[in-house]
Amino acid sequence: MEFKLEDAVGLLSRTPGVLGALLRDLPDGWAALDEGEGTWSPAQVVVHLIHAEHTNWLPRARVLLSVGEAQVFPPFDRFGHLHTGQGRTLGALLNDFAAVRAQSLGQLAALNLTDTDLRRTGQHPEFGPVTLAQLLATWAAHDLDHLAQITRTLAGGYREAVGPWQAYLRVLRG
């Protein structure tokens, strides 16, 4: 599928609502479920998304737009969220994510990006040259990846409870 900024913004704008509908006011224990050692609970994923809003997508886009490939993007600590958000309720985290995402999308709109801008390249610390369109498409795909992760984690809470139907539930297969 060809990248279209308006489509990506449409996906990005939906994520807070989807997360809110899925996670807000869950019974105790559900937000803390994970898939085992080294995996993240739904609450930790929300904190990760907040962390990424502050340190990944727009900061990298700004570097790309201001200096192109002359400067490598700042590294993104994919696990930096594990040191924040402790002791906060899931509802508070969802509210924070909705607010920071709205702010990010406002800042993205203020950039008034053109097709020429979307073709501009920056320097990723691991991948080398990447376009702004690729960065923004990854932002949207990253949301979808974590939505899939959350639904898989929640479904795993019923792994044993579904009994023999487990064989038909792809979401429960490892």
PDB file of C-alpha atoms in Angstrom:
ATOM      1  CA  MET A   1       0.000   0.000   0.000  1.00  0.00           C
ATOM      2  CA  GLU A   2       1.331   3.430  -0.905  1.00  0.00           C
ATOM      3  CA  PHE A   3       1.950   5.818   1.989  1.00  0.00           C
ATOM      4  CA  LYS A   4      -0.520   8.669   2.314  1.00  0.00           C
ATOM      5  CA  LEU A   5      -0.027  11.095   5.171  1.00  0.00           C
ATOM      6  CA  GLU A   6      -3.754  11.563   5.719  1.00  0.00           C
ATOM      7  CA  ASP A   7      -4.228   7.796   6.070  1.00  0.00           C
ATOM      8  CA  ALA A   8      -1.399   7.546   8.601  1.00  0.00           C
ATOM      9  CA  VAL A   9      -2.806  10.480  10.581  1.00  0.00           C
ATOM     10  CA  GLY A  10      -6.213   8.789  10.518  1.00  0.00           C
ATOM     11  CA  LEU A  11      -4.723   5.633  12.023  1.00  0.00           C
ATOM     12  CA  LEU A  12      -2.626   7.539  14.551  1.00  0.00           C
ATOM     13  CA  SER A  13      -5.613   9.591  15.686  1.00  0.00           C
ATOM     14  CA  ARG A  14      -7.656   6.442  16.354  1.00  0.00           C
ATOM     15  CA  THR A  15      -5.156   4.682  18.603  1.00  0.00           C
ATOM     16  CA  PRO A  16      -6.006   6.503  21.856  1.00  0.00           C
ATOM     17  CA  GLY A  17      -9.709   5.743  21.411  1.00  0.00           C
ATOM     18  CA  VAL A  18      -9.078   2.106  20.552  1.00  0.00           C
ATOM     19  CA  LEU A  19      -6.837   1.708  23.593  1.00  0.00           C
ATOM     20  CA  GLY A  20      -9.385   3.453  25.796  1.00  0.00           C
ATOM     21  CA  ALA A  21     -12.229   1.254  24.555  1.00  0.00           C
ATOM     22  CA  LEU A  22     -10.162  -1.892  25.036  1.00  0.00           C
ATOM     23  CA  LEU A  23      -8.430  -1.151  28.328  1.00  0.00           C
ATOM     24  CA  ARG A  24     -10.267   1.475  30.359  1.00  0.00           C
ATOM     25  CA  ASP A  25     -11.955   0.080  33.481  1.00  0.00           C
ATOM     26  CA  LEU A  26     -10.788  -3.491  32.936  1.00  0.00           C
ATOM     27  CA  PRO A  27     -11.245  -5.763  35.948  1.00  0.00           C
ATOM     28  CA  ASP A  28      -8.247  -6.009  38.271  1.00  0.00           C
ATOM     29  CA  GLY A  29      -5.365  -8.003  36.894  1.00  0.00           C
ATOM     30  CA  TRP A  30      -6.052  -7.665  33.179  1.00  0.00           C
ATOM     31  CA  ALA A  31      -3.872  -4.587  32.652  1.00  0.00           C
ATOM     32  CA  ALA A  32      -0.964  -6.383  34.332  1.00  0.00           C
ATOM     33  CA  LEU A  33      -1.120  -9.540  32.180  1.00  0.00           C
ATOM     34  CA  ASP A  34       1.949 -10.293  30.109  1.00  0.00           C
ATOM     35  CA  GLU A  35       3.149 -13.123  27.896  1.00  0.00           C
ATOM     36  CA  GLY A  36       6.004 -14.186  30.129  1.00  0.00           C
ATOM     37  CA  GLU A  37       9.530 -13.129  30.983  1.00  0.00           C
ATOM     38  CA  GLY A  38      10.700 -10.075  29.066  1.00  0.00           C
ATOM     39  CA  THR A  39       7.246  -9.187  27.684  1.00  0.00           C
ATOM     40  CA  TRP A  40       5.091  -6.174  28.395  1.00  0.00           C
ATOM     41  CA  SER A  41       1.689  -5.833  29.994  1.00  0.00           C
ATOM     42  CA  PRO A  42      -0.968  -3.657  28.336  1.00  0.00           C
ATOM     43  CA  ALA A  43      -0.184  -0.922  30.887  1.00  0.00           C
ATOM     44  CA  GLN A  44       3.527  -1.087  30.014  1.00  0.00           C
ATOM     45  CA  VAL A  45       2.681  -0.838  26.314  1.00  0.00           C
ATOM     46  CA  VAL A  46       0.731   2.370  26.973  1.00  0.00           C
ATOM     47  CA  VAL A  47       3.733   3.795  28.862  1.00  0.00           C
ATOM     48  CA  HIS A  48       5.950   2.744  25.924  1.00  0.00           C
ATOM     49  CA  LEU A  49       3.673   4.590  23.508  1.00  0.00           C
ATOM     50  CA  ILE A  50       3.831   7.729  25.665  1.00  0.00           C
ATOM     51  CA  HIS A  51       7.634   7.445  25.807  1.00  0.00           C
ATOM     52  CA  ALA A  52       7.808   7.074  22.015  1.00  0.00           C
ATOM     53  CA  GLU A  53       5.665  10.181  21.519  1.00  0.00           C
ATOM     54  CA  HIS A  54       8.190  12.213  23.493  1.00  0.00           C
ATOM     55  CA  THR A  55      11.433  10.729  22.193  1.00  0.00           C
ATOM     56  CA  ASN A  56      10.953   9.031  18.841  1.00  0.00           C
ATOM     57  CA  TRP A  57       8.651  10.057  16.018  1.00  0.00           C
ATOM     58  CA  LEU A  58       8.511  13.846  15.923  1.00  0.00           C
ATOM     59  CA  PRO A  59      12.001  14.429  17.337  1.00  0.00           C
ATOM     60  CA  ARG A  60      13.385  12.281  14.531  1.00  0.00           C
ATOM     61  CA  ALA A  61      11.170  13.957  11.935  1.00  0.00           C
ATOM     62  CA  ARG A  62      12.457  17.347  13.050  1.00  0.00           C
ATOM     63  CA  VAL A  63      16.085  16.210  12.720  1.00  0.00           C
ATOM     64  CA  LEU A  64      15.358  14.828   9.263  1.00  0.00           C
ATOM     65  CA  LEU A  65      13.640  18.029   8.152  1.00  0.00           C
ATOM     66  CA  SER A  66      16.276  20.339   9.579  1.00  0.00           C
ATOM     67  CA  VAL A  67      19.534  18.594   8.623  1.00  0.00           C
ATOM     68  CA  GLY A  68      18.631  15.613   6.454  1.00  0.00           C
ATOM     69  CA  GLU A  69      21.316  12.938   6.514  1.00  0.00           C
ATOM     70  CA  ALA A  70      23.951  15.266   8.007  1.00  0.00           C
ATOM     71  CA  GLN A  71      23.048  14.106  11.509  1.00  0.00           C
ATOM     72  CA  VAL A  72      22.075  10.626  12.711  1.00  0.00           C
ATOM     73  CA  PHE A  73      18.715  10.452  14.467  1.00  0.00           C
ATOM     74  CA  PRO A  74      18.956  10.374  18.235  1.00  0.00           C
ATOM     75  CA  PRO A  75      18.798   6.743  19.373  1.00  0.00           C
ATOM     76  CA  PHE A  76      15.444   5.562  20.689  1.00  0.00           C
ATOM     77  CA  ASP A  77      15.543   3.554  23.898  1.00  0.00           C
ATOM     78  CA  ARG A  78      12.829   0.979  23.207  1.00  0.00           C
ATOM     79  CA  PHE A  79      12.906  -0.006  26.872  1.00  0.00           C
ATOM     80  CA  GLY A  80      13.118   3.511  28.334  1.00  0.00           C
ATOM     81  CA  HIS A  81       9.486   3.335  29.397  1.00  0.00           C
ATOM     82  CA  LEU A  82      10.278   0.607  31.922  1.00  0.00           C
ATOM     83  CA  HIS A  83      11.632   3.292  34.260  1.00  0.00           C
ATOM     84  CA  THR A  84       8.552   5.531  34.110  1.00  0.00           C
ATOM     85  CA  GLY A  85       4.832   5.283  34.755  1.00  0.00           C
ATOM     86  CA  GLN A  86       5.207   3.165  37.876  1.00  0.00           C
ATOM     87  CA  GLY A  87       2.307   3.436  40.295  1.00  0.00           C
ATOM     88  CA  ARG A  88       0.042   5.285  37.844  1.00  0.00           C
ATOM     89  CA  THR A  89      -3.388   3.934  37.107  1.00  0.00           C
ATOM     90  CA  LEU A  90      -4.139   2.620  33.665  1.00  0.00           C
ATOM     91  CA  GLY A  91      -6.848   5.259  33.320  1.00  0.00           C
ATOM     92  CA  ALA A  92      -4.317   8.031  34.022  1.00  0.00           C
ATOM     93  CA  LEU A  93      -1.891   6.520  31.510  1.00  0.00           C
ATOM     94  CA  LEU A  94      -4.599   6.322  28.849  1.00  0.00           C
ATOM     95  CA  ASN A  95      -5.502   9.976  29.502  1.00  0.00           C
ATOM     96  CA  ASP A  96      -1.837  10.979  29.226  1.00  0.00           C
ATOM     97  CA  PHE A  97      -1.413   9.050  25.999  1.00  0.00           C
ATOM     98  CA  ALA A  98      -4.516  10.644  24.458  1.00  0.00           C
ATOM     99  CA  ALA A  99      -3.242  14.105  25.389  1.00  0.00           C
ATOM    100  CA  VAL A 100       0.306  13.597  24.147  1.00  0.00           C
ATOM    101  CA  ARG A 101      -0.923  11.993  20.910  1.00  0.00           C
ATOM    102  CA  ALA A 102      -3.258  14.927  20.247  1.00  0.00           C
ATOM    103  CA  GLN A 103      -0.349  17.287  20.851  1.00  0.00           C
ATOM    104  CA  SER A 104       1.890  15.250  18.507  1.00  0.00           C
ATOM    105  CA  LEU A 105      -0.695  15.242  15.742  1.00  0.00           C
ATOM    106  CA  GLY A 106      -1.148  18.991  16.138  1.00  0.00           C
ATOM    107  CA  GLN A 107       2.599  19.482  15.820  1.00  0.00           C
ATOM    108  CA  LEU A 108       2.698  17.154  12.811  1.00  0.00           C
ATOM    109  CA  ALA A 109      -0.071  19.151  11.103  1.00  0.00           C
ATOM    110  CA  ALA A 110       1.803  22.392  11.838  1.00  0.00           C
ATOM    111  CA  LEU A 111       4.762  21.102   9.807  1.00  0.00           C
ATOM    112  CA  ASN A 112       2.590  21.454   6.656  1.00  0.00           C
ATOM    113  CA  LEU A 113       4.415  18.572   5.030  1.00  0.00           C
ATOM    114  CA  THR A 114       4.582  18.370   1.260  1.00  0.00           C
ATOM    115  CA  ASP A 115       5.242  15.375  -0.976  1.00  0.00           C
ATOM    116  CA  THR A 116       8.790  16.708  -1.360  1.00  0.00           C
ATOM    117  CA  ASP A 117       9.198  16.708   2.428  1.00  0.00           C
ATOM    118  CA  LEU A 118       7.964  13.111   2.621  1.00  0.00           C
ATOM    119  CA  ARG A 119      10.692  12.042   0.167  1.00  0.00           C
ATOM    120  CA  ARG A 120      13.458  13.746   2.166  1.00  0.00           C
ATOM    121  CA  THR A 121      15.924  11.437   3.858  1.00  0.00           C
ATOM    122  CA  GLY A 122      17.485  11.277   7.269  1.00  0.00           C
ATOM    123  CA  GLN A 123      20.026   8.962   8.856  1.00  0.00           C
ATOM    124  CA  HIS A 124      18.721   6.212  11.120  1.00  0.00           C
ATOM    125  CA  PRO A 125      21.367   4.924  13.576  1.00  0.00           C
ATOM    126  CA  GLU A 126      20.770   1.298  12.558  1.00  0.00           C
ATOM    127  CA  PHE A 127      19.182   1.339   9.082  1.00  0.00           C
ATOM    128  CA  GLY A 128      21.018   4.225   7.438  1.00  0.00           C
ATOM    129  CA  PRO A 129      19.086   6.471   5.030  1.00  0.00           C
ATOM    130  CA  VAL A 130      15.308   6.504   5.532  1.00  0.00           C
ATOM    131  CA  THR A 131      12.627   8.813   4.180  1.00  0.00           C
ATOM    132  CA  LEU A 132      10.237  10.871   6.218  1.00  0.00           C
ATOM    133  CA  ALA A 133       7.393   8.873   4.678  1.00  0.00           C
ATOM    134  CA  GLN A 134       8.991   5.661   5.960  1.00  0.00           C
ATOM    135  CA  LEU A 135       9.359   7.141   9.447  1.00  0.00           C
ATOM    136  CA  LEU A 136       5.722   8.244   9.539  1.00  0.00           C
ATOM    137  CA  ALA A 137       4.460   4.940   8.104  1.00  0.00           C
ATOM    138  CA  THR A 138       6.448   3.156  10.808  1.00  0.00           C
ATOM    139  CA  TRP A 139       4.812   5.333  13.466  1.00  0.00           C
ATOM    140  CA  ALA A 140       1.366   4.138  12.322  1.00  0.00           C
ATOM    141  CA  ALA A 141       2.477   0.508  11.926  1.00  0.00           C
ATOM    142  CA  HIS A 142       4.090   0.678  15.391  1.00  0.00           C
ATOM    143  CA  ASP A 143       0.695   1.568  16.871  1.00  0.00           C
ATOM    144  CA  LEU A 144      -0.943  -1.339  15.075  1.00  0.00           C
ATOM    145  CA  ASP A 145       1.823  -3.696  16.194  1.00  0.00           C
ATOM    146  CA  HIS A 146       1.223  -2.769  19.829  1.00  0.00           C
ATOM    147  CA  LEU A 147      -2.552  -3.031  19.466  1.00  0.00           C
ATOM    148  CA  ALA A 148      -2.024  -6.584  18.204  1.00  0.00           C
ATOM    149  CA  GLN A 149       0.329  -7.240  21.114  1.00  0.00           C
ATOM    150  CA  ILE A 150      -2.226  -6.005  23.639  1.00  0.00           C
ATOM    151  CA  THR A 151      -5.074  -8.052  22.183  1.00  0.00           C
ATOM    152  CA  ARG A 152      -2.857 -11.155  22.066  1.00  0.00           C
ATOM    153  CA  THR A 153      -1.835 -10.591  25.701  1.00  0.00           C
ATOM    154  CA  LEU A 154      -5.433 -10.124  26.824  1.00  0.00           C
ATOM    155  CA  ALA A 155      -6.573 -13.198  24.906  1.00  0.00           C
ATOM    156  CA  GLY A 156      -3.796 -15.142  26.620  1.00  0.00           C
ATOM    157  CA  GLY A 157      -5.577 -14.482  29.905  1.00  0.00           C
ATOM    158  CA  TYR A 158      -8.160 -17.007  28.742  1.00  0.00           C
ATOM    159  CA  ARG A 159      -5.685 -19.473  27.212  1.00  0.00           C
ATOM    160  CA  GLU A 160      -6.674 -22.302  29.582  1.00  0.00           C
ATOM    161  CA  ALA A 161     -10.268 -21.170  30.084  1.00  0.00           C
ATOM    162  CA  VAL A 162     -11.214 -21.720  26.425  1.00  0.00           C
ATOM    163  CA  GLY A 163     -10.346 -25.389  26.671  1.00  0.00           C
ATOM    164  CA  PRO A 164     -10.301 -27.248  23.352  1.00  0.00           C
ATOM    165  CA  TRP A 165     -11.245 -24.131  21.344  1.00  0.00           C
ATOM    166  CA  GLN A 166      -7.667 -23.024  21.805  1.00  0.00           C
ATOM    167  CA  ALA A 167      -6.917 -25.037  18.647  1.00  0.00           C
ATOM    168  CA  TYR A 168      -9.076 -22.627  16.613  1.00  0.00           C
ATOM    169  CA  LEU A 169      -7.905 -19.367  18.160  1.00  0.00           C
ATOM    170  CA  ARG A 170      -4.902 -18.080  16.231  1.00  0.00           C
ATOM    171  CA  VAL A 171      -4.444 -15.306  18.814  1.00  0.00           C
ATOM    172  CA  LEU A 172      -3.573 -17.974  21.397  1.00  0.00           C
ATOM    173  CA  ARG A 173      -0.954 -19.756  19.305  1.00  0.00           C
ATOM    174  CA  GLY A 174       2.629 -19.022  20.326  1.00  0.00           C
TER     175      GLY A 174
END
